[in-house]
PDB file of N, CA and C in Angstrom:
ATOM      1  N   MET A  22      20.232  15.099   8.537  1.00  0.00           N
ATOM      2  CA  MET A  22      19.933  15.806   7.303  1.00  0.00           C
ATOM      3  C   MET A  22      18.705  15.181   6.637  1.00  0.00           C
ATOM      4  N   ARG A  23      17.730  15.991   6.283  1.00  0.00           N
ATOM      5  CA  ARG A  23      16.505  15.493   5.671  1.00  0.00           C
ATOM      6  C   ARG A  23      16.671  15.392   4.164  1.00  0.00           C
ATOM      7  N   ARG A  24      16.075  14.365   3.605  1.00  0.00           N
ATOM      8  CA  ARG A  24      16.109  14.189   2.155  1.00  0.00           C
ATOM      9  C   ARG A  24      15.062  15.077   1.506  1.00  0.00           C
ATOM     10  N   THR A  25      15.374  15.525   0.306  1.00  0.00           N
ATOM     11  CA  THR A  25      14.377  16.257  -0.469  1.00  0.00           C
ATOM     12  C   THR A  25      13.425  15.240  -1.069  1.00  0.00           C
ATOM     13  N   GLU A  26      12.278  15.713  -1.572  1.00  0.00           N
ATOM     14  CA  GLU A  26      11.320  14.807  -2.205  1.00  0.00           C
ATOM     15  C   GLU A  26      11.948  14.107  -3.404  1.00  0.00           C
ATOM     16  N   ASP A  27      12.782  14.810  -4.182  1.00  0.00           N
ATOM     17  CA  ASP A  27      13.437  14.197  -5.339  1.00  0.00           C
ATOM     18  C   ASP A  27      14.350  13.064  -4.912  1.00  0.00           C
ATOM     19  N   GLU A  28      15.110  13.264  -3.840  1.00  0.00           N
ATOM     20  CA  GLU A  28      16.012  12.218  -3.354  1.00  0.00           C
ATOM     21  C   GLU A  28      15.226  11.008  -2.876  1.00  0.00           C
ATOM     22  N   THR A  29      14.103  11.246  -2.196  1.00  0.00           N
ATOM     23  CA  THR A  29      13.275  10.144  -1.713  1.00  0.00           C
ATOM     24  C   THR A  29      12.706   9.362  -2.881  1.00  0.00           C
ATOM     25  N   MET A  30      12.219  10.041  -3.924  1.00  0.00           N
ATOM     26  CA  MET A  30      11.653   9.351  -5.079  1.00  0.00           C
ATOM     27  C   MET A  30      12.713   8.549  -5.805  1.00  0.00           C
ATOM     28  N   LYS A  31      13.921   9.099  -5.946  1.00  0.00           N
ATOM     29  CA  LYS A  31      14.994   8.354  -6.601  1.00  0.00           C
ATOM     30  C   LYS A  31      15.275   7.065  -5.850  1.00  0.00           C
ATOM     31  N   LYS A  32      15.179   7.107  -4.535  1.00  0.00           N
ATOM     32  CA  LYS A  32      15.423   5.914  -3.733  1.00  0.00           C
ATOM     33  C   LYS A  32      14.361   4.851  -4.000  1.00  0.00           C
ATOM     34  N   THR A  33      13.108   5.241  -4.243  1.00  0.00           N
ATOM     35  CA  THR A  33      12.061   4.257  -4.505  1.00  0.00           C
ATOM     36  C   THR A  33      12.108   3.745  -5.936  1.00  0.00           C
ATOM     37  N   GLU A  34      12.533   4.584  -6.887  1.00  0.00           N
ATOM     38  CA  GLU A  34      12.525   4.182  -8.292  1.00  0.00           C
ATOM     39  C   GLU A  34      13.445   3.007  -8.583  1.00  0.00           C
ATOM     40  N   GLY A  35      14.636   2.992  -8.026  1.00  0.00           N
ATOM     41  CA  GLY A  35      15.600   1.962  -8.373  1.00  0.00           C
ATOM     42  C   GLY A  35      15.568   0.732  -7.496  1.00  0.00           C
ATOM     43  N   ASN A  36      14.705   0.706  -6.504  1.00  0.00           N
ATOM     44  CA  ASN A  36      14.696  -0.390  -5.552  1.00  0.00           C
ATOM     45  C   ASN A  36      13.397  -1.170  -5.600  1.00  0.00           C
ATOM     46  N   SER A  37      13.487  -2.409  -5.141  1.00  0.00           N
ATOM     47  CA  SER A  37      12.298  -3.236  -4.993  1.00  0.00           C
ATOM     48  C   SER A  37      11.916  -3.254  -3.524  1.00  0.00           C
ATOM     49  N   PHE A  38      10.641  -3.075  -3.264  1.00  0.00           N
ATOM     50  CA  PHE A  38      10.125  -3.116  -1.906  1.00  0.00           C
ATOM     51  C   PHE A  38       9.079  -4.215  -1.819  1.00  0.00           C
ATOM     52  N   TYR A  39       9.007  -4.838  -0.659  1.00  0.00           N
ATOM     53  CA  TYR A  39       8.085  -5.942  -0.445  1.00  0.00           C
ATOM     54  C   TYR A  39       7.374  -5.766   0.889  1.00  0.00           C
ATOM     55  N   CYS A  40       6.214  -6.397   1.015  1.00  0.00           N
ATOM     56  CA  CYS A  40       5.509  -6.437   2.292  1.00  0.00           C
ATOM     57  C   CYS A  40       4.798  -7.781   2.393  1.00  0.00           C
ATOM     58  N   LYS A  41       4.315  -8.079   3.589  1.00  0.00           N
ATOM     59  CA  LYS A  41       3.684  -9.374   3.838  1.00  0.00           C
ATOM     60  C   LYS A  41       2.382  -9.158   4.606  1.00  0.00           C
ATOM     61  N   LEU A  42       1.367  -9.945   4.269  1.00  0.00           N
ATOM     62  CA  LEU A  42       0.084  -9.896   4.954  1.00  0.00           C
ATOM     63  C   LEU A  42       0.202 -10.666   6.265  1.00  0.00           C
ATOM     64  N   ASN A  43      -0.120 -10.019   7.381  1.00  0.00           N
ATOM     65  CA  ASN A  43      -0.014 -10.715   8.661  1.00  0.00           C
ATOM     66  C   ASN A  43      -1.369 -11.294   9.076  1.00  0.00           C
ATOM     67  N   SER A  44      -1.421 -11.900  10.244  1.00  0.00           N
ATOM     68  CA  SER A  44      -2.637 -12.591  10.686  1.00  0.00           C
ATOM     69  C   SER A  44      -3.808 -11.641  10.952  1.00  0.00           C
ATOM     70  N   ARG A  45      -3.539 -10.367  11.155  1.00  0.00           N
ATOM     71  CA  ARG A  45      -4.605  -9.380  11.372  1.00  0.00           C
ATOM     72  C   ARG A  45      -5.047  -8.721  10.061  1.00  0.00           C
ATOM     73  N   GLN A  46      -4.567  -9.253   8.938  1.00  0.00           N
ATOM     74  CA  GLN A  46      -4.858  -8.703   7.612  1.00  0.00           C
ATOM     75  C   GLN A  46      -4.260  -7.324   7.425  1.00  0.00           C
ATOM     76  N   ASP A  47      -3.120  -7.066   8.070  1.00  0.00           N
ATOM     77  CA  ASP A  47      -2.387  -5.811   7.925  1.00  0.00           C
ATOM     78  C   ASP A  47      -1.169  -6.029   7.048  1.00  0.00           C
ATOM     79  N   ILE A  48      -0.769  -4.978   6.365  1.00  0.00           N
ATOM     80  CA  ILE A  48       0.534  -4.932   5.702  1.00  0.00           C
ATOM     81  C   ILE A  48       1.218  -3.667   6.207  1.00  0.00           C
ATOM     82  N   THR A  49       2.538  -3.693   6.258  1.00  0.00           N
ATOM     83  CA  THR A  49       3.277  -2.504   6.664  1.00  0.00           C
ATOM     84  C   THR A  49       4.091  -2.019   5.478  1.00  0.00           C
ATOM     85  N   LEU A  50       3.829  -0.787   5.075  1.00  0.00           N
ATOM     86  CA  LEU A  50       4.569  -0.196   3.961  1.00  0.00           C
ATOM     87  C   LEU A  50       5.885   0.370   4.476  1.00  0.00           C
ATOM     88  N   PRO A  51       6.983   0.163   3.747  1.00  0.00           N
ATOM     89  CA  PRO A  51       8.266   0.743   4.156  1.00  0.00           C
ATOM     90  C   PRO A  51       8.175   2.269   4.261  1.00  0.00           C
ATOM     91  N   HIS A  52       8.942   2.818   5.182  1.00  0.00           N
ATOM     92  CA  HIS A  52       8.941   4.264   5.434  1.00  0.00           C
ATOM     93  C   HIS A  52       9.209   5.060   4.155  1.00  0.00           C
ATOM     94  N   THR A  53      10.163   4.606   3.352  1.00  0.00           N
ATOM     95  CA  THR A  53      10.510   5.326   2.118  1.00  0.00           C
ATOM     96  C   THR A  53       9.311   5.424   1.184  1.00  0.00           C
ATOM     97  N   VAL A  54       8.539   4.351   1.078  1.00  0.00           N
ATOM     98  CA  VAL A  54       7.355   4.346   0.215  1.00  0.00           C
ATOM     99  C   VAL A  54       6.304   5.308   0.764  1.00  0.00           C
ATOM    100  N   ARG A  55       6.039   5.238   2.065  1.00  0.00           N
ATOM    101  CA  ARG A  55       5.045   6.135   2.672  1.00  0.00           C
ATOM    102  C   ARG A  55       5.460   7.588   2.525  1.00  0.00           C
ATOM    103  N   ARG A  56       6.722   7.848   2.729  1.00  0.00           N
ATOM    104  CA  ARG A  56       7.223   9.227   2.662  1.00  0.00           C
ATOM    105  C   ARG A  56       7.106   9.799   1.244  1.00  0.00           C
ATOM    106  N   THR A  57       7.342   8.969   0.241  1.00  0.00           N
ATOM    107  CA  THR A  57       7.255   9.415  -1.148  1.00  0.00           C
ATOM    108  C   THR A  57       5.879   9.994  -1.461  1.00  0.00           C
ATOM    109  N   LEU A  58       4.823   9.352  -0.947  1.00  0.00           N
ATOM    110  CA  LEU A  58       3.456   9.797  -1.233  1.00  0.00           C
ATOM    111  C   LEU A  58       2.823  10.546  -0.061  1.00  0.00           C
ATOM    112  N   LEU A  59       3.654  10.918   0.922  1.00  0.00           N
ATOM    113  CA  LEU A  59       3.189  11.669   2.091  1.00  0.00           C
ATOM    114  C   LEU A  59       2.049  10.955   2.816  1.00  0.00           C
ATOM    115  N   ILE A  60       2.198   9.641   2.954  1.00  0.00           N
ATOM    116  CA  ILE A  60       1.223   8.840   3.692  1.00  0.00           C
ATOM    117  C   ILE A  60       1.771   8.656   5.100  1.00  0.00           C
ATOM    118  N   GLU A  61       1.182   9.380   6.037  1.00  0.00           N
ATOM    119  CA  GLU A  61       1.662   9.394   7.414  1.00  0.00           C
ATOM    120  C   GLU A  61       0.635   8.749   8.335  1.00  0.00           C
ATOM    121  N   PRO A  62       1.043   8.401   9.563  1.00  0.00           N
ATOM    122  CA  PRO A  62       0.079   7.854  10.520  1.00  0.00           C
ATOM    123  C   PRO A  62      -1.118   8.790  10.687  1.00  0.00           C
ATOM    124  N   GLY A  63      -2.309   8.187  10.730  1.00  0.00           N
ATOM    125  CA  GLY A  63      -3.540   8.958  10.883  1.00  0.00           C
ATOM    126  C   GLY A  63      -4.176   9.400   9.584  1.00  0.00           C
ATOM    127  N   VAL A  64      -3.471   9.241   8.464  1.00  0.00           N
ATOM    128  CA  VAL A  64      -3.997   9.652   7.160  1.00  0.00           C
ATOM    129  C   VAL A  64      -5.048   8.641   6.691  1.00  0.00           C
ATOM    130  N   LEU A  65      -6.146   9.146   6.147  1.00  0.00           N
ATOM    131  CA  LEU A  65      -7.197   8.306   5.590  1.00  0.00           C
ATOM    132  C   LEU A  65      -6.807   7.913   4.173  1.00  0.00           C
ATOM    133  N   ILE A  66      -6.853   6.613   3.904  1.00  0.00           N
ATOM    134  CA  ILE A  66      -6.495   6.113   2.574  1.00  0.00           C
ATOM    135  C   ILE A  66      -7.619   5.249   2.029  1.00  0.00           C
ATOM    136  N   THR A  67      -7.556   4.996   0.733  1.00  0.00           N
ATOM    137  CA  THR A  67      -8.495   4.112   0.065  1.00  0.00           C
ATOM    138  C   THR A  67      -7.745   2.855  -0.346  1.00  0.00           C
ATOM    139  N   VAL A  68      -8.356   1.699  -0.089  1.00  0.00           N
ATOM    140  CA  VAL A  68      -7.762   0.409  -0.435  1.00  0.00           C
ATOM    141  C   VAL A  68      -8.759  -0.334  -1.311  1.00  0.00           C
ATOM    142  N   GLY A  69      -8.286  -0.920  -2.413  1.00  0.00           N
ATOM    143  CA  GLY A  69      -9.186  -1.673  -3.282  1.00  0.00           C
ATOM    144  C   GLY A  69      -8.432  -2.650  -4.154  1.00  0.00           C
ATOM    145  N   LEU A  70      -9.184  -3.468  -4.874  1.00  0.00           N
ATOM    146  CA  LEU A  70      -8.601  -4.397  -5.842  1.00  0.00           C
ATOM    147  C   LEU A  70      -8.584  -3.740  -7.215  1.00  0.00           C
ATOM    148  N   VAL A  71      -7.497  -3.945  -7.941  1.00  0.00           N
ATOM    149  CA  VAL A  71      -7.440  -3.492  -9.326  1.00  0.00           C
ATOM    150  C   VAL A  71      -8.376  -4.413 -10.104  1.00  0.00           C
ATOM    151  N   PRO A  72      -9.361  -3.870 -10.835  1.00  0.00           N
ATOM    152  CA  PRO A  72     -10.336  -4.704 -11.540  1.00  0.00           C
ATOM    153  C   PRO A  72      -9.682  -5.762 -12.429  1.00  0.00           C
ATOM    154  N   GLY A  73     -10.176  -6.993 -12.305  1.00  0.00           N
ATOM    155  CA  GLY A  73      -9.698  -8.096 -13.128  1.00  0.00           C
ATOM    156  C   GLY A  73      -8.378  -8.698 -12.694  1.00  0.00           C
ATOM    157  N   THR A  74      -7.860  -8.294 -11.525  1.00  0.00           N
ATOM    158  CA  THR A  74      -6.579  -8.814 -11.044  1.00  0.00           C
ATOM    159  C   THR A  74      -6.685  -9.168  -9.563  1.00  0.00           C
ATOM    160  N   THR A  75      -5.579  -9.644  -9.016  1.00  0.00           N
ATOM    161  CA  THR A  75      -5.486  -9.827  -7.565  1.00  0.00           C
ATOM    162  C   THR A  75      -4.496  -8.820  -6.987  1.00  0.00           C
ATOM    163  N   SER A  76      -4.306  -7.711  -7.672  1.00  0.00           N
ATOM    164  CA  SER A  76      -3.431  -6.643  -7.182  1.00  0.00           C
ATOM    165  C   SER A  76      -4.248  -5.656  -6.357  1.00  0.00           C
ATOM    166  N   ILE A  77      -3.618  -5.133  -5.310  1.00  0.00           N
ATOM    167  CA  ILE A  77      -4.261  -4.170  -4.417  1.00  0.00           C
ATOM    168  C   ILE A  77      -3.744  -2.774  -4.751  1.00  0.00           C
ATOM    169  N   PHE A  78      -4.649  -1.784  -4.754  1.00  0.00           N
ATOM    170  CA  PHE A  78      -4.194  -0.400  -4.875  1.00  0.00           C
ATOM    171  C   PHE A  78      -4.436   0.314  -3.552  1.00  0.00           C
ATOM    172  N   ILE A  79      -3.533   1.245  -3.252  1.00  0.00           N
ATOM    173  CA  ILE A  79      -3.628   2.070  -2.053  1.00  0.00           C
ATOM    174  C   ILE A  79      -3.356   3.505  -2.483  1.00  0.00           C
ATOM    175  N   LYS A  80      -4.225   4.422  -2.077  1.00  0.00           N
ATOM    176  CA  LYS A  80      -4.012   5.834  -2.393  1.00  0.00           C
ATOM    177  C   LYS A  80      -4.644   6.678  -1.296  1.00  0.00           C
ATOM    178  N   LYS A  81      -4.192   7.920  -1.201  1.00  0.00           N
ATOM    179  CA  LYS A  81      -4.816   8.835  -0.246  1.00  0.00           C
ATOM    180  C   LYS A  81      -6.280   8.986  -0.623  1.00  0.00           C
ATOM    181  N   ASP A  82      -7.133   9.049   0.382  1.00  0.00           N
ATOM    182  CA  ASP A  82      -8.565   9.155   0.131  1.00  0.00           C
ATOM    183  C   ASP A  82      -8.894  10.509  -0.493  1.00  0.00           C
ATOM    184  N   ILE A  83      -9.729  10.468  -1.533  1.00  0.00           N
ATOM    185  CA  ILE A  83     -10.135  11.707  -2.207  1.00  0.00           C
ATOM    186  C   ILE A  83     -11.651  11.893  -2.153  1.00  0.00           C
ATOM    187  N   GLY A  84     -12.285  11.249  -1.191  1.00  0.00           N
ATOM    188  CA  GLY A  84     -13.715  11.438  -1.018  1.00  0.00           C
ATOM    189  C   GLY A  84     -14.589  10.472  -1.791  1.00  0.00           C
ATOM    190  N   SER A  85     -14.032   9.383  -2.297  1.00  0.00           N
ATOM    191  CA  SER A  85     -14.819   8.391  -3.012  1.00  0.00           C
ATOM    192  C   SER A  85     -15.824   7.742  -2.060  1.00  0.00           C
ATOM    193  N   LEU A  86     -16.996   7.449  -2.540  1.00  0.00           N
ATOM    194  CA  LEU A  86     -18.028   6.866  -1.689  1.00  0.00           C
ATOM    195  C   LEU A  86     -18.045   5.343  -1.704  1.00  0.00           C
ATOM    196  N   VAL A  87     -17.445   4.707  -2.693  1.00  0.00           N
ATOM    197  CA  VAL A  87     -17.600   3.261  -2.833  1.00  0.00           C
ATOM    198  C   VAL A  87     -16.397   2.437  -2.387  1.00  0.00           C
ATOM    199  N   ASP A  88     -15.247   3.028  -2.268  1.00  0.00           N
ATOM    200  CA  ASP A  88     -14.059   2.259  -1.915  1.00  0.00           C
ATOM    201  C   ASP A  88     -13.904   2.128  -0.407  1.00  0.00           C
ATOM    202  N   ASN A  89     -13.056   1.183  -0.003  1.00  0.00           N
ATOM    203  CA  ASN A  89     -12.773   0.940   1.407  1.00  0.00           C
ATOM    204  C   ASN A  89     -11.812   1.991   1.932  1.00  0.00           C
ATOM    205  N   LYS A  90     -12.192   2.620   3.021  1.00  0.00           N
ATOM    206  CA  LYS A  90     -11.349   3.643   3.637  1.00  0.00           C
ATOM    207  C   LYS A  90     -10.705   3.058   4.888  1.00  0.00           C
ATOM    208  N   MET A  91      -9.415   3.285   5.048  1.00  0.00           N
ATOM    209  CA  MET A  91      -8.653   2.799   6.193  1.00  0.00           C
ATOM    210  C   MET A  91      -7.770   3.936   6.696  1.00  0.00           C
ATOM    211  N   VAL A  92      -7.314   3.814   7.933  1.00  0.00           N
ATOM    212  CA  VAL A  92      -6.425   4.807   8.527  1.00  0.00           C
ATOM    213  C   VAL A  92      -5.057   4.166   8.724  1.00  0.00           C
ATOM    214  N   VAL A  93      -4.001   4.882   8.369  1.00  0.00           N
ATOM    215  CA  VAL A  93      -2.634   4.392   8.535  1.00  0.00           C
ATOM    216  C   VAL A  93      -2.295   4.422  10.028  1.00  0.00           C
ATOM    217  N   SER A  94      -1.776   3.304  10.550  1.00  0.00           N
ATOM    218  CA  SER A  94      -1.447   3.224  11.974  1.00  0.00           C
ATOM    219  C   SER A  94      -0.124   3.927  12.268  1.00  0.00           C
ATOM    220  N   GLU A  95       0.202   4.018  13.536  1.00  0.00           N
ATOM    221  CA  GLU A  95       1.442   4.672  13.976  1.00  0.00           C
ATOM    222  C   GLU A  95       2.692   4.038  13.372  1.00  0.00           C
ATOM    223  N   ASN A  96       2.676   2.713  13.166  1.00  0.00           N
ATOM    224  CA  ASN A  96       3.866   2.050  12.623  1.00  0.00           C
ATOM    225  C   ASN A  96       3.817   1.919  11.100  1.00  0.00           C
ATOM    226  N   GLY A  97       2.823   2.542  10.461  1.00  0.00           N
ATOM    227  CA  GLY A  97       2.741   2.515   9.005  1.00  0.00           C
ATOM    228  C   GLY A  97       2.004   1.317   8.447  1.00  0.00           C
ATOM    229  N   SER A  98       1.280   0.596   9.303  1.00  0.00           N
ATOM    230  CA  SER A  98       0.542  -0.557   8.790  1.00  0.00           C
ATOM    231  C   SER A  98      -0.849  -0.136   8.331  1.00  0.00           C
ATOM    232  N   ILE A  99      -1.366  -0.923   7.404  1.00  0.00           N
ATOM    233  CA  ILE A  99      -2.666  -0.654   6.803  1.00  0.00           C
ATOM    234  C   ILE A  99      -3.455  -1.951   6.809  1.00  0.00           C
ATOM    235  N   ARG A 100      -4.675  -1.891   7.283  1.00  0.00           N
ATOM    236  CA  ARG A 100      -5.551  -3.064   7.280  1.00  0.00           C
ATOM    237  C   ARG A 100      -6.099  -3.260   5.873  1.00  0.00           C
ATOM    238  N   ILE A 101      -6.010  -4.496   5.388  1.00  0.00           N
ATOM    239  CA  ILE A 101      -6.609  -4.840   4.099  1.00  0.00           C
ATOM    240  C   ILE A 101      -7.995  -5.396   4.418  1.00  0.00           C
ATOM    241  N   PRO A 102      -9.058  -4.782   3.918  1.00  0.00           N
ATOM    242  CA  PRO A 102     -10.413  -5.222   4.258  1.00  0.00           C
ATOM    243  C   PRO A 102     -10.655  -6.697   3.932  1.00  0.00           C
ATOM    244  N   SER A 103     -11.441  -7.353   4.791  1.00  0.00           N
ATOM    245  CA  SER A 103     -11.669  -8.794   4.637  1.00  0.00           C
ATOM    246  C   SER A 103     -12.337  -9.137   3.312  1.00  0.00           C
ATOM    247  N   GLU A 104     -13.203  -8.266   2.788  1.00  0.00           N
ATOM    248  CA  GLU A 104     -13.840  -8.584   1.505  1.00  0.00           C
ATOM    249  C   GLU A 104     -12.813  -8.640   0.373  1.00  0.00           C
ATOM    250  N   ILE A 105     -11.745  -7.857   0.487  1.00  0.00           N
ATOM    251  CA  ILE A 105     -10.681  -7.894  -0.521  1.00  0.00           C
ATOM    252  C   ILE A 105      -9.868  -9.177  -0.374  1.00  0.00           C
ATOM    253  N   THR A 106      -9.484  -9.520   0.854  1.00  0.00           N
ATOM    254  CA  THR A 106      -8.680 -10.737   1.048  1.00  0.00           C
ATOM    255  C   THR A 106      -9.465 -11.978   0.642  1.00  0.00           C
ATOM    256  N   LYS A 107     -10.764 -11.997   0.924  1.00  0.00           N
ATOM    257  CA  LYS A 107     -11.591 -13.159   0.544  1.00  0.00           C
ATOM    258  C   LYS A 107     -11.752 -13.253  -0.966  1.00  0.00           C
ATOM    259  N   ARG A 108     -12.079 -12.133  -1.600  1.00  0.00           N
ATOM    260  CA  ARG A 108     -12.306 -12.141  -3.052  1.00  0.00           C
ATOM    261  C   ARG A 108     -11.045 -12.549  -3.816  1.00  0.00           C
ATOM    262  N   ALA A 109      -9.888 -12.068  -3.352  1.00  0.00           N
ATOM    263  CA  ALA A 109      -8.630 -12.353  -4.051  1.00  0.00           C
ATOM    264  C   ALA A 109      -7.969 -13.649  -3.568  1.00  0.00           C
ATOM    265  N   GLY A 110      -8.479 -14.226  -2.476  1.00  0.00           N
ATOM    266  CA  GLY A 110      -7.903 -15.468  -1.962  1.00  0.00           C
ATOM    267  C   GLY A 110      -6.594 -15.267  -1.216  1.00  0.00           C
ATOM    268  N   PHE A 111      -6.400 -14.098  -0.619  1.00  0.00           N
ATOM    269  CA  PHE A 111      -5.176 -13.832   0.136  1.00  0.00           C
ATOM    270  C   PHE A 111      -5.250 -14.509   1.498  1.00  0.00           C
ATOM    271  N   CYS A 112      -4.083 -14.866   2.027  1.00  0.00           N
ATOM    272  CA  CYS A 112      -4.026 -15.441   3.369  1.00  0.00           C
ATOM    273  C   CYS A 112      -2.745 -14.996   4.068  1.00  0.00           C
ATOM    274  N   LYS A 113      -2.709 -15.235   5.373  1.00  0.00           N
ATOM    275  CA  LYS A 113      -1.562 -14.853   6.196  1.00  0.00           C
ATOM    276  C   LYS A 113      -0.267 -15.348   5.557  1.00  0.00           C
ATOM    277  N   GLY A 114       0.716 -14.469   5.500  1.00  0.00           N
ATOM    278  CA  GLY A 114       2.021 -14.827   4.957  1.00  0.00           C
ATOM    279  C   GLY A 114       2.207 -14.510   3.485  1.00  0.00           C
ATOM    280  N   ASP A 115       1.122 -14.182   2.776  1.00  0.00           N
ATOM    281  CA  ASP A 115       1.266 -13.814   1.363  1.00  0.00           C
ATOM    282  C   ASP A 115       2.172 -12.593   1.258  1.00  0.00           C
ATOM    283  N   ARG A 116       3.084 -12.645   0.275  1.00  0.00           N
ATOM    284  CA  ARG A 116       4.030 -11.543   0.063  1.00  0.00           C
ATOM    285  C   ARG A 116       3.639 -10.771  -1.189  1.00  0.00           C
ATOM    286  N   PHE A 117       3.922  -9.466  -1.141  1.00  0.00           N
ATOM    287  CA  PHE A 117       3.576  -8.570  -2.236  1.00  0.00           C
ATOM    288  C   PHE A 117       4.774  -7.715  -2.616  1.00  0.00           C
ATOM    289  N   ARG A 118       4.917  -7.500  -3.910  1.00  0.00           N
ATOM    290  CA  ARG A 118       5.903  -6.536  -4.394  1.00  0.00           C
ATOM    291  C   ARG A 118       5.199  -5.191  -4.485  1.00  0.00           C
ATOM    292  N   ILE A 119       5.880  -4.155  -4.029  1.00  0.00           N
ATOM    293  CA  ILE A 119       5.297  -2.816  -3.973  1.00  0.00           C
ATOM    294  C   ILE A 119       5.778  -1.995  -5.168  1.00  0.00           C
ATOM    295  N   HIS A 120       4.825  -1.417  -5.896  1.00  0.00           N
ATOM    296  CA  HIS A 120       5.129  -0.504  -7.002  1.00  0.00           C
ATOM    297  C   HIS A 120       4.543   0.859  -6.657  1.00  0.00           C
ATOM    298  N   VAL A 121       5.363   1.892  -6.741  1.00  0.00           N
ATOM    299  CA  VAL A 121       4.916   3.256  -6.451  1.00  0.00           C
ATOM    300  C   VAL A 121       4.716   3.999  -7.763  1.00  0.00           C
ATOM    301  N   LYS A 122       3.533   4.562  -7.943  1.00  0.00           N
ATOM    302  CA  LYS A 122       3.249   5.402  -9.109  1.00  0.00           C
ATOM    303  C   LYS A 122       3.017   6.812  -8.577  1.00  0.00           C
ATOM    304  N   GLU A 123       4.131   7.533  -8.409  1.00  0.00           N
ATOM    305  CA  GLU A 123       4.059   8.853  -7.773  1.00  0.00           C
ATOM    306  C   GLU A 123       3.161   9.810  -8.543  1.00  0.00           C
ATOM    307  N   LYS A 124       3.235   9.772  -9.860  1.00  0.00           N
ATOM    308  CA  LYS A 124       2.445  10.691 -10.689  1.00  0.00           C
ATOM    309  C   LYS A 124       0.946  10.539 -10.401  1.00  0.00           C
ATOM    310  N   ASP A 125       0.514   9.296 -10.136  1.00  0.00           N
ATOM    311  CA  ASP A 125      -0.896   9.019  -9.854  1.00  0.00           C
ATOM    312  C   ASP A 125      -1.209   9.012  -8.359  1.00  0.00           C
ATOM    313  N   GLY A 126      -0.180   9.180  -7.517  1.00  0.00           N
ATOM    314  CA  GLY A 126      -0.383   9.120  -6.073  1.00  0.00           C
ATOM    315  C   GLY A 126      -0.858   7.757  -5.623  1.00  0.00           C
ATOM    316  N   LEU A 127      -0.293   6.714  -6.227  1.00  0.00           N
ATOM    317  CA  LEU A 127      -0.822   5.359  -6.079  1.00  0.00           C
ATOM    318  C   LEU A 127       0.265   4.370  -5.683  1.00  0.00           C
ATOM    319  N   ILE A 128      -0.108   3.421  -4.843  1.00  0.00           N
ATOM    320  CA  ILE A 128       0.757   2.290  -4.510  1.00  0.00           C
ATOM    321  C   ILE A 128       0.039   1.038  -4.988  1.00  0.00           C
ATOM    322  N   LEU A 129       0.740   0.192  -5.724  1.00  0.00           N
ATOM    323  CA  LEU A 129       0.189  -1.085  -6.168  1.00  0.00           C
ATOM    324  C   LEU A 129       0.927  -2.212  -5.470  1.00  0.00           C
ATOM    325  N   LEU A 130       0.178  -3.179  -4.964  1.00  0.00           N
ATOM    326  CA  LEU A 130       0.753  -4.367  -4.341  1.00  0.00           C
ATOM    327  C   LEU A 130       0.423  -5.556  -5.227  1.00  0.00           C
ATOM    328  N   HIS A 131       1.460  -6.185  -5.794  1.00  0.00           N
ATOM    329  CA  HIS A 131       1.282  -7.344  -6.661  1.00  0.00           C
ATOM    330  C   HIS A 131       1.690  -8.588  -5.889  1.00  0.00           C
ATOM    331  N   LYS A 132       0.764  -9.539  -5.764  1.00  0.00           N
ATOM    332  CA  LYS A 132       1.048 -10.755  -5.008  1.00  0.00           C
ATOM    333  C   LYS A 132       2.129 -11.566  -5.707  1.00  0.00           C
ATOM    334  N   LEU A 133       3.087 -12.030  -4.911  1.00  0.00           N
ATOM    335  CA  LEU A 133       4.141 -12.899  -5.425  1.00  0.00           C
ATOM    336  C   LEU A 133       3.667 -14.338  -5.336  1.00  0.00           C
ATOM    337  N   GLU A 134       3.887 -15.088  -6.386  1.00  0.00           N
ATOM    338  CA  GLU A 134       3.506 -16.503  -6.380  1.00  0.00           C
ATOM    339  C   GLU A 134       4.526 -17.292  -5.589  1.00  0.00           C
ATOM    340  N   MET A 135       4.052 -18.205  -4.788  1.00  0.00           N
ATOM    341  CA  MET A 135       4.955 -19.022  -3.966  1.00  0.00           C
ATOM    342  C   MET A 135       5.320 -20.298  -4.676  1.00  0.00           C
TER     343      MET A 135
END
């Protein structure tokens, strides 16, 4: 039985989701999060830093010329561009809490302090 979009969003609203930066500078978004915003394998997305923070934003690409564009892999992983990891000081093993802003079509990754 397939979930409706409302059921999928309710599942993301009440739960905390996390991801981790691996050695290839990839993160894998949970299926529920990707499904909420219809981010499927092969979809072009934009990845960037939230100005003045070390938080990462991810959204479906809307034709912006200045942001980093990446393609979602078959397993739902997304490469975080090296200029972002260097500027923010991210390294392998860093963990992020995932916040979904469905109204804005946006995913925010907030680095957890170790």
